């Protein structure tokens, strides 16, 4: 019987370096001859990518928090059933740029929505599926925002204030506390040091999962 693939997510506040470091992780997996699929949330299927566009687009109309939360989970249900679960069932590892931790951090922490409601939607959409490992890239909010601003036009989330992102970061850090599935990496260091830390995490995971 094929062994189920491993599900790794990469999380962090704005401009933390996910895009940059996901490229490093992809190269590492390729180098280690591990079959994997790289995807992202919100998004990962044509329908879910359309929902991503709706979520990120700045707009004059205020976006209702519940509408935002349901769009996030609608995209996730589609992505999970069309892409993530079929890959895991075939033994393929899935590397995902953000997942439900982002919902706890942004909608729960940032928007201060009830985490119990998020947990109920998580169970509805995912059943008992949770990431096997969460790599949390952590930098002080001001550092991440300065990096994100360097890239130009800001999306709807990037236009939030510092207090919003402090709550996002605080929620991520709380979730990582004492949870062995989380690997907190100090992404405020120079890139070679960040990637040396990532390398240690990946070697540890490979040793645990592919003895
Ligand atoms: N969202 C998402 C929710 O609200 N709920 C949810 O459930 C989900 C899943 C989109 C948004 O959706 C929200 C959260 C988000 O706001 P996204 O596209 O993942 O999610 O959004 P961003 O966080 O904005 O991702 P970005 O791609 O914009 O930022 P990255 O990937 O973190 O940053 P990156 O790699 O582009 O780096 C930024 C800059 O910093 C430099 C890079 O070269 C780049 O110029 N950099 C460094 N510089 C110095 N030292 C280092 N160590 C550096 N690392 C990177």
CSV table of C-alpha atoms and ligand atoms in Angstrom, one decimal:
chain,number,residue,atom,x,y,z
A,1,UNK,CA,0.0,0.0,0.0
A,2,UNK,CA,1.3,3.5,-0.9
A,3,UNK,CA,2.3,5.5,2.2
A,4,UNK,CA,0.3,8.7,2.4
A,5,UNK,CA,2.3,11.8,1.4
A,6,UNK,CA,3.4,14.4,4.0
A,7,UNK,CA,1.7,17.8,4.2
A,8,UNK,CA,4.0,20.8,4.9
A,9,UNK,CA,2.7,24.3,5.2
A,10,UNK,CA,4.7,27.6,5.3
A,11,UNK,CA,3.3,30.5,7.2
A,12,UNK,CA,4.1,34.0,8.4
A,13,UNK,CA,3.1,37.6,8.4
A,14,UNK,CA,3.4,39.9,5.3
A,15,UNK,CA,6.8,40.1,3.6
A,16,UNK,CA,8.3,37.4,5.9
A,17,UNK,CA,10.0,35.8,2.9
A,18,UNK,CA,7.7,32.9,2.1
A,19,UNK,CA,8.1,33.2,-1.7
A,20,UNK,CA,11.8,33.4,-1.4
A,21,UNK,CA,12.1,30.5,1.1
A,22,UNK,CA,9.5,28.3,-0.7
A,23,UNK,CA,11.8,28.3,-3.7
A,24,UNK,CA,14.6,27.1,-1.4
A,25,UNK,CA,12.4,24.3,0.0
A,26,UNK,CA,11.3,23.2,-3.5
A,27,UNK,CA,15.0,23.0,-4.5
A,28,UNK,CA,15.8,21.0,-1.4
A,29,UNK,CA,13.0,18.5,-2.0
A,30,UNK,CA,14.0,18.1,-5.7
A,31,UNK,CA,17.6,17.6,-4.6
A,32,UNK,CA,16.5,14.9,-2.2
A,33,UNK,CA,14.4,13.2,-4.9
A,34,UNK,CA,11.2,13.6,-2.9
A,35,UNK,CA,8.1,13.7,-5.2
A,36,UNK,CA,6.1,16.8,-4.2
A,37,UNK,CA,3.4,19.2,-5.3
A,38,UNK,CA,3.8,22.9,-4.6
A,39,UNK,CA,0.6,25.0,-4.1
A,40,UNK,CA,-0.8,27.9,-2.3
A,41,UNK,CA,-3.8,29.3,-0.3
A,42,UNK,CA,-6.0,31.0,-1.0
A,43,UNK,CA,-5.9,29.4,-4.4
A,44,UNK,CA,-4.5,26.2,-6.0
A,45,UNK,CA,-7.3,25.5,-8.4
A,46,UNK,CA,-9.0,27.8,-11.0
A,47,UNK,CA,-12.0,28.4,-8.8
A,48,UNK,CA,-10.0,28.9,-5.7
A,49,UNK,CA,-7.7,31.3,-7.6
A,50,UNK,CA,-10.7,33.3,-8.6
A,51,UNK,CA,-11.8,33.4,-4.9
A,52,UNK,CA,-8.2,34.6,-4.0
A,53,UNK,CA,-8.6,37.4,-6.5
A,54,UNK,CA,-11.9,38.5,-4.8
A,55,UNK,CA,-10.3,38.3,-1.4
A,56,UNK,CA,-7.1,40.3,-2.1
A,57,UNK,CA,-8.5,42.9,-4.4
A,58,UNK,CA,-8.8,46.3,-2.6
A,59,UNK,CA,-12.4,47.6,-2.8
A,60,UNK,CA,-14.5,50.6,-1.6
A,61,UNK,CA,-17.3,48.3,-0.2
A,62,UNK,CA,-16.5,47.1,3.3
A,63,UNK,CA,-16.0,43.4,3.3
A,64,UNK,CA,-18.1,41.6,5.9
A,65,UNK,CA,-15.9,39.4,8.1
A,66,UNK,CA,-18.1,36.4,7.9
A,67,UNK,CA,-18.2,36.7,4.1
A,68,UNK,CA,-14.4,36.9,4.1
A,69,UNK,CA,-14.1,33.8,6.4
A,70,UNK,CA,-16.5,31.8,4.3
A,71,UNK,CA,-14.7,32.7,1.0
A,72,UNK,CA,-11.4,31.5,2.6
A,73,UNK,CA,-12.9,28.2,3.5
A,74,UNK,CA,-14.8,27.8,0.2
A,75,UNK,CA,-11.5,28.2,-1.6
A,76,UNK,CA,-9.9,25.7,0.9
A,77,UNK,CA,-12.7,23.1,0.4
A,78,UNK,CA,-12.1,23.2,-3.4
A,79,UNK,CA,-8.3,23.1,-3.1
A,80,UNK,CA,-8.3,20.3,-0.6
A,81,UNK,CA,-10.6,18.0,-2.5
A,82,UNK,CA,-9.3,18.7,-6.0
A,83,UNK,CA,-5.6,19.0,-5.3
A,84,UNK,CA,-4.2,18.3,-1.8
A,85,UNK,CA,-6.0,15.1,-0.8
A,86,UNK,CA,-5.6,13.3,-4.2
A,87,UNK,CA,-1.8,14.1,-4.0
A,88,UNK,CA,-1.4,12.9,-0.4
A,89,UNK,CA,-3.3,9.7,-1.2
A,90,UNK,CA,-0.9,9.0,-4.1
A,91,UNK,CA,2.0,9.3,-1.7
A,92,UNK,CA,3.0,12.8,-3.0
A,93,UNK,CA,4.2,15.4,-0.5
A,94,UNK,CA,2.3,18.7,-0.6
A,95,UNK,CA,4.1,21.9,0.1
A,96,UNK,CA,1.5,24.7,0.6
A,97,UNK,CA,2.1,28.4,0.9
A,98,UNK,CA,-0.3,29.1,3.8
A,99,UNK,CA,-3.2,27.0,5.1
A,100,UNK,CA,-5.6,27.1,8.0
A,101,UNK,CA,-3.1,28.6,10.4
A,102,UNK,CA,-3.4,31.7,8.3
A,103,UNK,CA,-7.1,31.8,9.0
A,104,UNK,CA,-6.6,31.6,12.7
A,105,UNK,CA,-3.9,34.3,12.4
A,106,UNK,CA,-5.6,36.7,10.0
A,107,UNK,CA,-9.3,36.2,10.6
A,108,UNK,CA,-9.0,35.0,14.2
A,109,UNK,CA,-6.1,37.2,15.4
A,110,UNK,CA,-6.1,40.1,12.9
A,111,UNK,CA,-9.9,40.5,12.6
A,112,UNK,CA,-10.6,39.2,16.1
A,113,UNK,CA,-13.2,36.7,15.0
A,114,UNK,CA,-14.2,33.8,17.3
A,115,UNK,CA,-11.6,31.0,17.0
A,116,UNK,CA,-14.4,28.5,17.9
A,117,UNK,CA,-16.2,29.4,14.7
A,118,UNK,CA,-13.0,28.9,12.7
A,119,UNK,CA,-12.4,25.6,14.4
A,120,UNK,CA,-16.0,24.4,13.5
A,121,UNK,CA,-15.4,25.4,9.8
A,122,UNK,CA,-12.0,23.7,9.9
A,123,UNK,CA,-13.7,20.4,11.0
A,124,UNK,CA,-16.4,20.8,8.4
A,125,UNK,CA,-14.0,21.4,5.6
A,126,UNK,CA,-11.0,19.3,6.6
A,127,UNK,CA,-12.3,16.6,8.9
A,128,UNK,CA,-9.2,15.5,10.9
A,129,UNK,CA,-6.7,16.6,8.2
A,130,UNK,CA,-4.0,18.9,9.7
A,131,UNK,CA,-0.5,19.7,8.3
A,132,UNK,CA,2.2,17.2,9.3
A,133,UNK,CA,4.6,20.2,9.7
A,134,UNK,CA,4.1,23.9,9.8
A,135,UNK,CA,7.2,26.0,9.1
A,136,UNK,CA,6.5,29.4,10.6
A,137,UNK,CA,8.8,32.2,9.3
A,138,UNK,CA,8.9,34.9,12.0
A,139,UNK,CA,10.0,38.5,11.7
A,140,UNK,CA,9.1,41.7,13.6
A,141,UNK,CA,6.0,43.2,11.9
A,142,UNK,CA,7.8,46.4,10.9
A,143,UNK,CA,10.6,44.4,9.1
A,144,UNK,CA,8.1,42.3,7.1
A,145,UNK,CA,6.0,45.3,6.1
A,146,UNK,CA,9.0,47.2,5.0
A,147,UNK,CA,10.0,44.3,2.8
A,148,UNK,CA,6.4,43.9,1.4
A,149,UNK,CA,6.1,47.6,0.7
A,150,UNK,CA,9.4,47.4,-1.4
A,151,UNK,CA,7.4,45.3,-3.9
A,152,UNK,CA,4.9,48.1,-4.8
A,153,UNK,CA,1.1,47.9,-4.9
A,154,UNK,CA,-0.5,46.7,-1.6
A,155,UNK,CA,-3.3,44.1,-1.6
A,156,UNK,CA,-6.4,44.4,0.7
A,157,UNK,CA,-4.7,42.7,3.6
A,158,UNK,CA,-1.4,44.6,3.3
A,159,UNK,CA,-3.4,47.8,3.7
A,160,UNK,CA,-4.3,46.9,7.3
A,161,UNK,CA,-2.6,48.8,10.2
A,162,UNK,CA,0.4,47.7,12.4
A,163,UNK,CA,-1.9,46.6,15.3
A,164,UNK,CA,-3.7,44.1,12.9
A,165,UNK,CA,-0.3,42.5,11.9
A,166,UNK,CA,0.9,42.4,15.5
A,167,UNK,CA,-2.2,40.4,16.4
A,168,UNK,CA,-1.6,38.1,13.3
A,169,UNK,CA,2.0,37.5,14.4
A,170,UNK,CA,1.0,37.0,18.1
A,171,UNK,CA,-1.6,34.4,17.0
A,172,UNK,CA,1.0,32.5,14.9
A,173,UNK,CA,3.5,32.5,17.7
A,174,UNK,CA,0.9,31.3,20.3
A,175,UNK,CA,-0.1,28.4,18.0
A,176,UNK,CA,3.5,27.4,17.6
A,177,UNK,CA,4.2,27.4,21.4
A,178,UNK,CA,4.7,23.9,22.6
A,179,UNK,CA,3.3,22.3,19.5
A,180,UNK,CA,5.8,19.8,18.0
A,181,UNK,CA,4.3,20.1,14.4
A,182,UNK,CA,5.5,23.7,14.3
A,183,UNK,CA,9.0,24.8,13.4
A,184,UNK,CA,9.6,28.5,14.1
A,185,UNK,CA,12.4,30.0,12.0
A,186,UNK,CA,13.8,33.4,12.7
A,187,UNK,CA,13.4,34.9,9.2
A,188,UNK,CA,14.8,38.3,10.3
A,189,UNK,CA,18.3,37.0,9.8
A,190,UNK,CA,20.2,37.3,6.5
A,191,UNK,CA,18.9,34.9,3.9
A,192,UNK,CA,21.8,32.4,4.1
A,193,UNK,CA,21.2,32.0,7.9
A,194,UNK,CA,17.4,31.6,7.4
A,195,UNK,CA,18.1,28.9,4.8
A,196,UNK,CA,20.6,27.1,7.1
A,197,UNK,CA,17.8,26.9,9.7
A,198,UNK,CA,15.4,25.7,7.1
A,199,UNK,CA,17.9,23.1,6.1
A,200,UNK,CA,18.1,21.7,9.7
A,201,UNK,CA,14.3,21.5,9.9
A,202,UNK,CA,14.0,19.7,6.5
A,203,UNK,CA,16.8,17.2,7.5
A,204,UNK,CA,15.0,16.5,10.8
A,205,UNK,CA,11.6,16.0,9.0
A,206,UNK,CA,13.1,13.7,6.4
A,207,UNK,CA,14.9,11.7,9.1
A,208,UNK,CA,11.6,11.3,10.9
A,209,UNK,CA,9.4,10.5,7.9
A,210,UNK,CA,11.8,8.5,5.6
A,211,UNK,CA,13.9,6.4,7.9
B,1,LIG,N1,-5.0,35.1,4.1
B,1,LIG,C1,-4.6,33.9,3.6
B,1,LIG,C2,-6.0,35.1,5.0
B,1,LIG,O1,-6.4,36.2,5.5
B,1,LIG,N2,-6.6,34.0,5.5
B,1,LIG,C3,-6.2,32.7,5.0
B,1,LIG,O2,-6.7,31.7,5.5
B,1,LIG,C4,-5.2,32.7,4.0
B,1,LIG,C5,-4.7,31.4,3.5
B,1,LIG,C6,-2.4,36.4,0.7
B,1,LIG,C7,-3.1,37.0,1.8
B,1,LIG,O3,-4.2,36.2,2.2
B,1,LIG,C8,-4.4,36.3,3.6
B,1,LIG,C9,-3.0,36.6,4.2
B,1,LIG,C10,-2.3,37.3,3.1
B,1,LIG,O4,-2.4,38.7,3.4
B,1,LIG,P1,0.1,35.7,0.4
B,1,LIG,O5,0.1,35.9,-1.1
B,1,LIG,O6,0.7,34.5,0.9
B,1,LIG,O7,-1.4,35.6,1.1
B,1,LIG,O8,0.6,37.1,1.0
B,1,LIG,P2,1.9,37.7,1.4
B,1,LIG,O9,2.2,37.4,2.8
B,1,LIG,O10,1.7,39.1,1.1
B,1,LIG,O11,3.0,36.9,0.6
B,1,LIG,P3,4.1,37.6,-0.2
B,1,LIG,O12,4.4,36.8,-1.3
B,1,LIG,O13,3.6,39.0,-0.5
B,1,LIG,O14,5.3,37.8,0.8
B,1,LIG,P4,6.4,36.8,1.2
B,1,LIG,O15,6.3,35.7,0.3
B,1,LIG,O16,6.4,36.5,2.6
B,1,LIG,O17,7.7,37.6,0.9
B,1,LIG,P5,8.8,37.6,-0.2
B,1,LIG,O18,9.5,36.2,-0.2
B,1,LIG,O19,8.2,38.1,-1.5
B,1,LIG,O20,9.8,38.6,0.3
B,1,LIG,C11,9.6,40.0,0.4
B,1,LIG,C12,10.9,40.7,0.1
B,1,LIG,O21,11.8,40.5,1.2
B,1,LIG,C13,13.0,40.0,0.6
B,1,LIG,C14,12.7,39.4,-0.7
B,1,LIG,O22,13.8,39.4,-1.6
B,1,LIG,C15,11.6,40.3,-1.2
B,1,LIG,O23,12.1,41.4,-1.8
B,1,LIG,N3,13.5,39.1,1.6
B,1,LIG,C16,14.6,39.3,2.4
B,1,LIG,N4,15.4,40.4,2.6
B,1,LIG,C17,16.4,40.4,3.5
B,1,LIG,N5,16.6,39.3,4.3
B,1,LIG,C18,15.8,38.2,4.2
B,1,LIG,N6,16.0,37.1,5.1
B,1,LIG,C19,14.7,38.2,3.3
B,1,LIG,N7,13.8,37.3,2.9
B,1,LIG,C20,13.1,37.9,1.9
